[in-house]
């Protein structure tokens, strides 16, 4: 599976961006597709994920209510709609795929098998 993330950019606080992650290759029914982010000097952290077959979604507490993850089955694409952006959301955002995931593992970075190159999101105050 190859992942291509896009949609990053510079936005003012309170603004919105939508990230896309196009997946090539087979996505299994119990695959997880997730977004992580890494700010300078910090560890890469979980942002949001979904289980492909179920469409069930999971969010970090820091983005709950502001970010929304969704998928387009026909395009093998996952989206991250980011609203009410804050300067602390500034980071490189990565999409990742886990061949087999569950509600217990979907937030765990080391469980993901494939990673795309990141896309920079910068939120100015």
mmCIF file of N, CA and C in Angstrom:
data_model
loop_
_atom_site.group_PDB
_atom_site.id
_atom_site.type_symbol
_atom_site.label_atom_id
_atom_site.label_comp_id
_atom_site.label_asym_id
_atom_site.label_seq_id
_atom_site.Cartn_x
_atom_site.Cartn_y
_atom_site.Cartn_z
ATOM 1 N N UNK A 1 0.846 -1.192 0.000
ATOM 2 C CA UNK A 1 0.000 0.000 0.000
ATOM 3 C C UNK A 1 0.883 1.244 0.000
ATOM 4 N N UNK A 2 0.574 2.129 -0.920
ATOM 5 C CA UNK A 2 1.277 3.409 -0.949
ATOM 6 C C UNK A 2 0.277 4.513 -0.623
ATOM 7 N N UNK A 3 0.730 5.478 0.161
ATOM 8 C CA UNK A 3 -0.146 6.536 0.634
ATOM 9 C C UNK A 3 0.398 7.882 0.197
ATOM 10 N N UNK A 4 -0.485 8.712 -0.302
ATOM 11 C CA UNK A 4 -0.091 10.039 -0.761
ATOM 12 C C UNK A 4 -0.980 11.069 -0.074
ATOM 13 N N UNK A 5 -0.372 11.855 0.814
ATOM 14 C CA UNK A 5 -1.114 12.888 1.532
ATOM 15 C C UNK A 5 -0.974 14.223 0.828
ATOM 16 N N UNK A 6 -2.023 15.008 0.896
ATOM 17 C CA UNK A 6 -2.007 16.342 0.303
ATOM 18 C C UNK A 6 -2.996 17.230 1.035
ATOM 19 N N UNK A 7 -2.925 18.526 0.745
ATOM 20 C CA UNK A 7 -3.911 19.448 1.291
ATOM 21 C C UNK A 7 -3.415 20.364 2.387
ATOM 22 N N UNK A 8 -2.166 20.192 2.802
ATOM 23 C CA UNK A 8 -1.645 21.069 3.831
ATOM 24 C C UNK A 8 -1.463 22.492 3.333
ATOM 25 N N UNK A 9 -1.149 23.376 4.267
ATOM 26 C CA UNK A 9 -0.931 24.758 3.891
ATOM 27 C C UNK A 9 -0.869 25.661 5.094
ATOM 28 N N UNK A 10 -0.928 26.954 4.814
ATOM 29 C CA UNK A 10 -0.898 27.978 5.849
ATOM 30 C C UNK A 10 -2.295 28.560 5.998
ATOM 31 N N UNK A 11 -2.764 28.624 7.232
ATOM 32 C CA UNK A 11 -4.110 29.140 7.487
ATOM 33 C C UNK A 11 -4.092 29.921 8.787
ATOM 34 N N UNK A 12 -4.977 30.882 8.904
ATOM 35 C CA UNK A 12 -5.080 31.637 10.145
ATOM 36 C C UNK A 12 -5.866 30.847 11.186
ATOM 37 N N UNK A 13 -5.618 31.161 12.428
ATOM 38 C CA UNK A 13 -6.357 30.523 13.511
ATOM 39 C C UNK A 13 -7.859 30.723 13.293
ATOM 40 N N UNK A 14 -8.597 29.653 13.524
ATOM 41 C CA UNK A 14 -10.027 29.684 13.288
ATOM 42 C C UNK A 14 -10.426 29.204 11.907
ATOM 43 N N UNK A 15 -9.460 29.062 11.040
ATOM 44 C CA UNK A 15 -9.725 28.630 9.678
ATOM 45 C C UNK A 15 -9.843 27.124 9.553
ATOM 46 N N UNK A 16 -9.977 26.685 8.299
ATOM 47 C CA UNK A 16 -10.178 25.264 8.013
ATOM 48 C C UNK A 16 -9.245 24.799 6.901
ATOM 49 N N UNK A 17 -8.946 23.526 6.934
ATOM 50 C CA UNK A 17 -8.218 22.846 5.867
ATOM 51 C C UNK A 17 -8.768 21.442 5.747
ATOM 52 N N UNK A 18 -8.650 20.880 4.552
ATOM 53 C CA UNK A 18 -8.995 19.475 4.372
ATOM 54 C C UNK A 18 -7.798 18.735 3.802
ATOM 55 N N UNK A 19 -7.359 17.738 4.520
ATOM 56 C CA UNK A 19 -6.274 16.877 4.057
ATOM 57 C C UNK A 19 -6.860 15.657 3.358
ATOM 58 N N UNK A 20 -6.138 15.191 2.353
ATOM 59 C CA UNK A 20 -6.532 13.980 1.642
ATOM 60 C C UNK A 20 -5.401 12.976 1.708
ATOM 61 N N UNK A 21 -5.766 11.716 1.730
ATOM 62 C CA UNK A 21 -4.775 10.640 1.700
ATOM 63 C C UNK A 21 -5.278 9.592 0.716
ATOM 64 N N UNK A 22 -4.622 9.531 -0.428
ATOM 65 C CA UNK A 22 -4.997 8.561 -1.459
ATOM 66 C C UNK A 22 -4.161 7.309 -1.276
ATOM 67 N N UNK A 23 -4.831 6.177 -1.214
ATOM 68 C CA UNK A 23 -4.164 4.898 -1.018
ATOM 69 C C UNK A 23 -4.182 4.089 -2.301
ATOM 70 N N UNK A 24 -3.021 3.602 -2.690
ATOM 71 C CA UNK A 24 -2.947 2.690 -3.831
ATOM 72 C C UNK A 24 -2.590 1.317 -3.303
ATOM 73 N N UNK A 25 -3.162 0.299 -3.894
ATOM 74 C CA UNK A 25 -2.980 -1.043 -3.367
ATOM 75 C C UNK A 25 -4.223 -1.472 -2.620
ATOM 76 N N UNK A 26 -4.196 -2.699 -2.159
ATOM 77 C CA UNK A 26 -5.404 -3.254 -1.571
ATOM 78 C C UNK A 26 -5.599 -2.785 -0.133
ATOM 79 N N UNK A 27 -6.789 -2.327 0.134
ATOM 80 C CA UNK A 27 -7.175 -2.012 1.499
ATOM 81 C C UNK A 27 -8.109 -3.110 1.971
ATOM 82 N N UNK A 28 -7.707 -3.795 3.007
ATOM 83 C CA UNK A 28 -8.500 -4.885 3.534
ATOM 84 C C UNK A 28 -9.644 -4.348 4.373
ATOM 85 N N UNK A 29 -10.662 -5.180 4.518
ATOM 86 C CA UNK A 29 -11.855 -4.727 5.233
ATOM 87 C C UNK A 29 -11.550 -4.275 6.646
ATOM 88 N N UNK A 30 -10.629 -4.945 7.304
ATOM 89 C CA UNK A 30 -10.342 -4.537 8.679
ATOM 90 C C UNK A 30 -9.104 -3.654 8.778
ATOM 91 N N UNK A 31 -8.773 -3.016 7.670
ATOM 92 C CA UNK A 31 -7.671 -2.056 7.706
ATOM 93 C C UNK A 31 -8.077 -0.795 8.458
ATOM 94 N N UNK A 32 -7.091 -0.199 9.057
ATOM 95 C CA UNK A 32 -7.288 1.099 9.677
ATOM 96 C C UNK A 32 -6.539 2.148 8.874
ATOM 97 N N UNK A 33 -7.163 3.274 8.676
ATOM 98 C CA UNK A 33 -6.517 4.409 8.034
ATOM 99 C C UNK A 33 -6.491 5.543 9.041
ATOM 100 N N UNK A 34 -5.319 6.061 9.293
ATOM 101 C CA UNK A 34 -5.224 7.065 10.345
ATOM 102 C C UNK A 34 -4.402 8.270 9.959
ATOM 103 N N UNK A 35 -4.561 9.301 10.745
ATOM 104 C CA UNK A 35 -3.755 10.514 10.640
ATOM 105 C C UNK A 35 -2.988 10.712 11.944
ATOM 106 N N UNK A 36 -1.720 11.006 11.794
ATOM 107 C CA UNK A 36 -0.864 11.359 12.916
ATOM 108 C C UNK A 36 -0.230 12.703 12.593
ATOM 109 N N UNK A 37 0.328 13.337 13.605
ATOM 110 C CA UNK A 37 1.015 14.605 13.356
ATOM 111 C C UNK A 37 2.244 14.703 14.242
ATOM 112 N N UNK A 38 3.189 15.486 13.755
ATOM 113 C CA UNK A 38 4.424 15.677 14.503
ATOM 114 C C UNK A 38 4.825 17.144 14.423
ATOM 115 N N UNK A 39 4.850 17.779 15.580
ATOM 116 C CA UNK A 39 5.294 19.152 15.693
ATOM 117 C C UNK A 39 6.790 19.159 15.977
ATOM 118 N N UNK A 40 7.476 20.246 15.675
ATOM 119 C CA UNK A 40 8.925 20.299 15.918
ATOM 120 C C UNK A 40 9.269 19.998 17.368
ATOM 121 N N UNK A 41 10.202 19.087 17.547
ATOM 122 C CA UNK A 41 10.654 18.741 18.882
ATOM 123 C C UNK A 41 9.725 17.852 19.673
ATOM 124 N N UNK A 42 8.669 17.367 19.029
ATOM 125 C CA UNK A 42 7.696 16.523 19.739
ATOM 126 C C UNK A 42 7.580 15.159 19.076
ATOM 127 N N UNK A 43 7.011 14.235 19.824
ATOM 128 C CA UNK A 43 6.761 12.904 19.287
ATOM 129 C C UNK A 43 5.591 12.951 18.295
ATOM 130 N N UNK A 44 5.600 12.012 17.374
ATOM 131 C CA UNK A 44 4.464 11.881 16.463
ATOM 132 C C UNK A 44 3.272 11.370 17.274
ATOM 133 N N UNK A 45 2.134 12.015 17.114
ATOM 134 C CA UNK A 45 0.975 11.673 17.921
ATOM 135 C C UNK A 45 -0.242 11.358 17.057
ATOM 136 N N UNK A 46 -1.102 10.556 17.623
ATOM 137 C CA UNK A 46 -2.349 10.165 16.969
ATOM 138 C C UNK A 46 -3.288 11.360 16.875
ATOM 139 N N UNK A 47 -3.955 11.473 15.726
ATOM 140 C CA UNK A 47 -4.941 12.522 15.534
ATOM 141 C C UNK A 47 -6.337 11.927 15.332
ATOM 142 N N UNK A 48 -6.455 11.068 14.348
ATOM 143 C CA UNK A 48 -7.763 10.493 14.030
ATOM 144 C C UNK A 48 -7.559 9.246 13.188
ATOM 145 N N UNK A 49 -8.556 8.372 13.203
ATOM 146 C CA UNK A 49 -8.484 7.153 12.401
ATOM 147 C C UNK A 49 -9.870 6.601 12.165
ATOM 148 N N UNK A 50 -9.959 5.743 11.171
ATOM 149 C CA UNK A 50 -11.195 5.005 10.969
ATOM 150 C C UNK A 50 -10.868 3.574 10.570
ATOM 151 N N UNK A 51 -11.788 2.699 10.878
ATOM 152 C CA UNK A 51 -11.694 1.307 10.445
ATOM 153 C C UNK A 51 -12.469 1.216 9.141
ATOM 154 N N UNK A 52 -11.783 0.767 8.097
ATOM 155 C CA UNK A 52 -12.289 0.896 6.737
ATOM 156 C C UNK A 52 -13.668 0.273 6.558
ATOM 157 N N UNK A 53 -13.811 -0.963 6.967
ATOM 158 C CA UNK A 53 -15.064 -1.682 6.698
ATOM 159 C C UNK A 53 -16.223 -1.161 7.532
ATOM 160 N N UNK A 54 -15.928 -0.725 8.730
ATOM 161 C CA UNK A 54 -16.994 -0.309 9.634
ATOM 162 C C UNK A 54 -17.325 1.170 9.491
ATOM 163 N N UNK A 55 -16.319 1.933 9.080
ATOM 164 C CA UNK A 55 -16.496 3.368 9.043
ATOM 165 C C UNK A 55 -16.472 4.000 10.418
ATOM 166 N N UNK A 56 -16.147 3.209 11.429
ATOM 167 C CA UNK A 56 -16.079 3.744 12.785
ATOM 168 C C UNK A 56 -14.882 4.677 12.900
ATOM 169 N N UNK A 57 -15.052 5.741 13.652
ATOM 170 C CA UNK A 57 -14.036 6.790 13.720
ATOM 171 C C UNK A 57 -13.547 6.994 15.142
ATOM 172 N N UNK A 58 -12.310 7.467 15.239
ATOM 173 C CA UNK A 58 -11.654 7.644 16.524
ATOM 174 C C UNK A 58 -10.860 8.947 16.462
ATOM 175 N N UNK A 59 -10.851 9.665 17.561
ATOM 176 C CA UNK A 59 -10.189 10.967 17.594
ATOM 177 C C UNK A 59 -9.383 11.148 18.871
ATOM 178 N N UNK A 60 -8.308 11.913 18.745
ATOM 179 C CA UNK A 60 -7.600 12.372 19.929
ATOM 180 C C UNK A 60 -8.472 13.420 20.621
ATOM 181 N N UNK A 61 -8.362 13.481 21.912
ATOM 182 C CA UNK A 61 -9.177 14.438 22.671
ATOM 183 C C UNK A 61 -8.911 15.872 22.214
ATOM 184 N N UNK A 62 -7.696 16.155 21.809
ATOM 185 C CA UNK A 62 -7.321 17.520 21.447
ATOM 186 C C UNK A 62 -8.002 18.010 20.171
ATOM 187 N N UNK A 63 -8.533 17.094 19.362
ATOM 188 C CA UNK A 63 -9.151 17.505 18.100
ATOM 189 C C UNK A 63 -10.626 17.147 18.030
ATOM 190 N N UNK A 64 -11.115 16.449 19.012
ATOM 191 C CA UNK A 64 -12.511 16.014 19.002
ATOM 192 C C UNK A 64 -13.434 17.220 18.919
ATOM 193 N N UNK A 65 -14.397 17.138 18.020
ATOM 194 C CA UNK A 65 -15.328 18.247 17.833
ATOM 195 C C UNK A 65 -14.864 19.271 16.827
ATOM 196 N N UNK A 66 -13.603 19.230 16.452
ATOM 197 C CA UNK A 66 -13.061 20.180 15.466
ATOM 198 C C UNK A 66 -12.655 19.473 14.173
ATOM 199 N N UNK A 67 -12.142 18.270 14.284
ATOM 200 C CA UNK A 67 -11.676 17.505 13.124
ATOM 201 C C UNK A 67 -12.656 16.388 12.823
ATOM 202 N N UNK A 68 -12.711 16.027 11.547
ATOM 203 C CA UNK A 68 -13.588 14.939 11.135
ATOM 204 C C UNK A 68 -12.879 14.102 10.079
ATOM 205 N N UNK A 69 -12.837 12.779 10.291
ATOM 206 C CA UNK A 69 -12.219 11.880 9.340
ATOM 207 C C UNK A 69 -13.324 11.157 8.565
ATOM 208 N N UNK A 70 -13.106 10.995 7.268
ATOM 209 C CA UNK A 70 -14.099 10.318 6.439
ATOM 210 C C UNK A 70 -13.388 9.589 5.312
ATOM 211 N N UNK A 71 -14.146 8.777 4.557
ATOM 212 C CA UNK A 71 -13.522 8.017 3.478
ATOM 213 C C UNK A 71 -14.391 8.057 2.247
ATOM 214 N N UNK A 72 -13.749 7.850 1.117
ATOM 215 C CA UNK A 72 -14.434 7.667 -0.156
ATOM 216 C C UNK A 72 -13.994 6.311 -0.665
ATOM 217 N N UNK A 73 -14.875 5.316 -0.547
ATOM 218 C CA UNK A 73 -14.511 3.943 -0.918
ATOM 219 C C UNK A 73 -14.085 3.840 -2.378
ATOM 220 N N UNK A 74 -14.802 4.520 -3.241
ATOM 221 C CA UNK A 74 -14.534 4.407 -4.677
ATOM 222 C C UNK A 74 -13.160 4.949 -5.035
ATOM 223 N N UNK A 75 -12.719 5.940 -4.280
ATOM 224 C CA UNK A 75 -11.429 6.563 -4.577
ATOM 225 C C UNK A 75 -10.310 6.056 -3.678
ATOM 226 N N UNK A 76 -10.629 5.150 -2.758
ATOM 227 C CA UNK A 76 -9.618 4.678 -1.794
ATOM 228 C C UNK A 76 -8.920 5.860 -1.136
ATOM 229 N N UNK A 77 -9.704 6.800 -0.710
ATOM 230 C CA UNK A 77 -9.162 8.031 -0.163
ATOM 231 C C UNK A 77 -9.775 8.318 1.199
ATOM 232 N N UNK A 78 -8.944 8.788 2.093
ATOM 233 C CA UNK A 78 -9.376 9.209 3.412
ATOM 234 C C UNK A 78 -9.144 10.712 3.532
ATOM 235 N N UNK A 79 -10.092 11.370 4.161
ATOM 236 C CA UNK A 79 -10.009 12.818 4.320
ATOM 237 C C UNK A 79 -9.946 13.188 5.805
ATOM 238 N N UNK A 80 -9.296 14.288 6.075
ATOM 239 C CA UNK A 80 -9.321 14.855 7.419
ATOM 240 C C UNK A 80 -9.751 16.306 7.288
ATOM 241 N N UNK A 81 -10.993 16.572 7.662
ATOM 242 C CA UNK A 81 -11.505 17.932 7.662
ATOM 243 C C UNK A 81 -11.140 18.573 8.990
ATOM 244 N N UNK A 82 -10.410 19.667 8.920
ATOM 245 C CA UNK A 82 -9.933 20.334 10.121
ATOM 246 C C UNK A 82 -10.556 21.721 10.207
ATOM 247 N N UNK A 83 -11.374 21.922 11.213
ATOM 248 C CA UNK A 83 -12.039 23.207 11.431
ATOM 249 C C UNK A 83 -11.554 23.834 12.727
ATOM 250 N N UNK A 84 -11.833 25.119 12.869
ATOM 251 C CA UNK A 84 -11.452 25.843 14.092
ATOM 252 C C UNK A 84 -9.991 25.587 14.452
ATOM 253 N N UNK A 85 -9.148 25.709 13.469
ATOM 254 C CA UNK A 85 -7.731 25.396 13.679
ATOM 255 C C UNK A 85 -7.088 26.361 14.665
ATOM 256 N N UNK A 86 -6.146 25.806 15.418
ATOM 257 C CA UNK A 86 -5.426 26.555 16.439
ATOM 258 C C UNK A 86 -3.935 26.517 16.120
ATOM 259 N N UNK A 87 -3.176 27.485 16.617
ATOM 260 C CA UNK A 87 -1.725 27.449 16.382
ATOM 261 C C UNK A 87 -1.086 26.146 16.855
ATOM 262 N N UNK A 88 -1.624 25.559 17.894
ATOM 263 C CA UNK A 88 -1.056 24.303 18.394
ATOM 264 C C UNK A 88 -1.346 23.106 17.490
ATOM 265 N N UNK A 89 -2.141 23.310 16.451
ATOM 266 C CA UNK A 89 -2.346 22.250 15.455
ATOM 267 C C UNK A 89 -1.235 22.239 14.409
ATOM 268 N N UNK A 90 -0.362 23.217 14.468
ATOM 269 C CA UNK A 90 0.748 23.287 13.525
ATOM 270 C C UNK A 90 1.641 22.058 13.655
ATOM 271 N N UNK A 91 1.849 21.368 12.550
ATOM 272 C CA UNK A 91 2.629 20.132 12.557
ATOM 273 C C UNK A 91 2.715 19.603 11.128
ATOM 274 N N UNK A 92 3.550 18.605 10.965
ATOM 275 C CA UNK A 92 3.514 17.807 9.740
ATOM 276 C C UNK A 92 2.516 16.681 9.991
ATOM 277 N N UNK A 93 1.580 16.543 9.095
ATOM 278 C CA UNK A 93 0.535 15.531 9.219
ATOM 279 C C UNK A 93 0.849 14.355 8.302
ATOM 280 N N UNK A 94 0.754 13.161 8.859
ATOM 281 C CA UNK A 94 1.037 11.930 8.134
ATOM 282 C C UNK A 94 -0.204 11.047 8.103
ATOM 283 N N UNK A 95 -0.441 10.431 6.962
ATOM 284 C CA UNK A 95 -1.457 9.392 6.948
ATOM 285 C C UNK A 95 -0.764 8.032 7.002
ATOM 286 N N UNK A 96 -1.461 7.088 7.555
ATOM 287 C CA UNK A 96 -0.895 5.764 7.766
ATOM 288 C C UNK A 96 -1.975 4.713 7.623
ATOM 289 N N UNK A 97 -1.534 3.505 7.296
ATOM 290 C CA UNK A 97 -2.468 2.390 7.132
ATOM 291 C C UNK A 97 -1.992 1.189 7.933
ATOM 292 N N UNK A 98 -2.942 0.556 8.561
ATOM 293 C CA UNK A 98 -2.694 -0.646 9.342
ATOM 294 C C UNK A 98 -3.470 -1.771 8.665
ATOM 295 N N UNK A 99 -2.804 -2.878 8.347
ATOM 296 C CA UNK A 99 -3.469 -3.948 7.592
ATOM 297 C C UNK A 99 -4.640 -4.544 8.357
ATOM 298 N N UNK A 100 -4.486 -4.641 9.671
ATOM 299 C CA UNK A 100 -5.560 -5.198 10.482
ATOM 300 C C UNK A 100 -5.586 -4.445 11.795
ATOM 301 N N UNK A 101 -6.673 -3.804 12.049
ATOM 302 C CA UNK A 101 -6.740 -2.975 13.239
ATOM 303 C C UNK A 101 -7.997 -3.293 14.025
ATOM 304 N N UNK A 102 -8.112 -2.668 15.161
ATOM 305 C CA UNK A 102 -9.295 -2.806 15.994
ATOM 306 C C UNK A 102 -9.428 -1.531 16.810
ATOM 307 N N UNK A 103 -10.505 -1.451 17.515
ATOM 308 C CA UNK A 103 -10.720 -0.280 18.363
ATOM 309 C C UNK A 103 -9.632 -0.164 19.428
ATOM 310 N N UNK A 104 -8.981 -1.301 19.737
ATOM 311 C CA UNK A 104 -7.968 -1.294 20.797
ATOM 312 C C UNK A 104 -6.605 -0.843 20.290
ATOM 313 N N UNK A 105 -6.394 -0.925 18.982
ATOM 314 C CA UNK A 105 -5.057 -0.628 18.448
ATOM 315 C C UNK A 105 -5.023 0.558 17.510
ATOM 316 N N UNK A 106 -6.176 1.080 17.154
ATOM 317 C CA UNK A 106 -6.237 2.076 16.097
ATOM 318 C C UNK A 106 -5.494 3.362 16.466
ATOM 319 N N UNK A 107 -5.285 3.607 17.739
ATOM 320 C CA UNK A 107 -4.582 4.833 18.156
ATOM 321 C C UNK A 107 -3.078 4.626 18.334
ATOM 322 N N UNK A 108 -2.602 3.415 18.146
ATOM 323 C CA UNK A 108 -1.217 3.080 18.474
ATOM 324 C C UNK A 108 -0.332 3.211 17.244
ATOM 325 N N UNK A 109 0.593 4.122 17.292
ATOM 326 C CA UNK A 109 1.446 4.445 16.153
ATOM 327 C C UNK A 109 2.219 3.237 15.639
ATOM 328 N N UNK A 110 2.794 2.436 16.518
ATOM 329 C CA UNK A 110 3.657 1.340 16.097
ATOM 330 C C UNK A 110 2.883 0.201 15.430
ATOM 331 N N UNK A 111 1.569 0.242 15.491
ATOM 332 C CA UNK A 111 0.769 -0.812 14.862
ATOM 333 C C UNK A 111 0.554 -0.556 13.369
ATOM 334 N N UNK A 112 0.898 0.617 12.904
ATOM 335 C CA UNK A 112 0.646 0.962 11.509
ATOM 336 C C UNK A 112 1.787 0.458 10.627
ATOM 337 N N UNK A 113 1.410 -0.126 9.502
ATOM 338 C CA UNK A 113 2.376 -0.797 8.620
ATOM 339 C C UNK A 113 2.898 0.109 7.510
ATOM 340 N N UNK A 114 2.107 1.051 7.080
ATOM 341 C CA UNK A 114 2.459 1.883 5.934
ATOM 342 C C UNK A 114 2.276 3.352 6.310
ATOM 343 N N UNK A 115 3.204 4.159 5.830
ATOM 344 C CA UNK A 115 3.164 5.591 6.109
ATOM 345 C C UNK A 115 3.373 6.374 4.822
ATOM 346 N N UNK A 116 2.648 7.449 4.698
ATOM 347 C CA UNK A 116 2.871 8.355 3.593
ATOM 348 C C UNK A 116 3.826 9.463 3.996
ATOM 349 N N UNK A 117 4.279 10.213 3.015
ATOM 350 C CA UNK A 117 5.059 11.392 3.322
ATOM 351 C C UNK A 117 4.125 12.435 3.924
ATOM 352 N N UNK A 118 4.638 13.233 4.775
ATOM 353 C CA UNK A 118 3.802 14.185 5.484
ATOM 354 C C UNK A 118 3.448 15.407 4.670
ATOM 355 N N UNK A 119 2.457 16.110 5.161
ATOM 356 C CA UNK A 119 2.070 17.393 4.576
ATOM 357 C C UNK A 119 2.029 18.419 5.701
ATOM 358 N N UNK A 120 2.634 19.570 5.445
ATOM 359 C CA UNK A 120 2.782 20.580 6.489
ATOM 360 C C UNK A 120 1.495 21.378 6.661
ATOM 361 N N UNK A 121 1.094 21.519 7.906
ATOM 362 C CA UNK A 121 -0.026 22.394 8.258
ATOM 363 C C UNK A 121 0.507 23.447 9.217
ATOM 364 N N UNK A 122 0.342 24.697 8.858
ATOM 365 C CA UNK A 122 0.803 25.794 9.696
ATOM 366 C C UNK A 122 -0.379 26.708 9.995
ATOM 367 N N UNK A 123 -0.621 26.935 11.280
ATOM 368 C CA UNK A 123 -1.725 27.782 11.702
ATOM 369 C C UNK A 123 -1.137 29.020 12.374
ATOM 370 N N UNK A 124 -1.402 30.163 11.807
ATOM 371 C CA UNK A 124 -0.867 31.402 12.366
ATOM 372 C C UNK A 124 -1.869 32.023 13.330
ATOM 373 N N UNK A 125 -1.321 32.693 14.332
ATOM 374 C CA UNK A 125 -2.191 33.309 15.353
ATOM 375 C C UNK A 125 -2.603 34.714 14.966
#
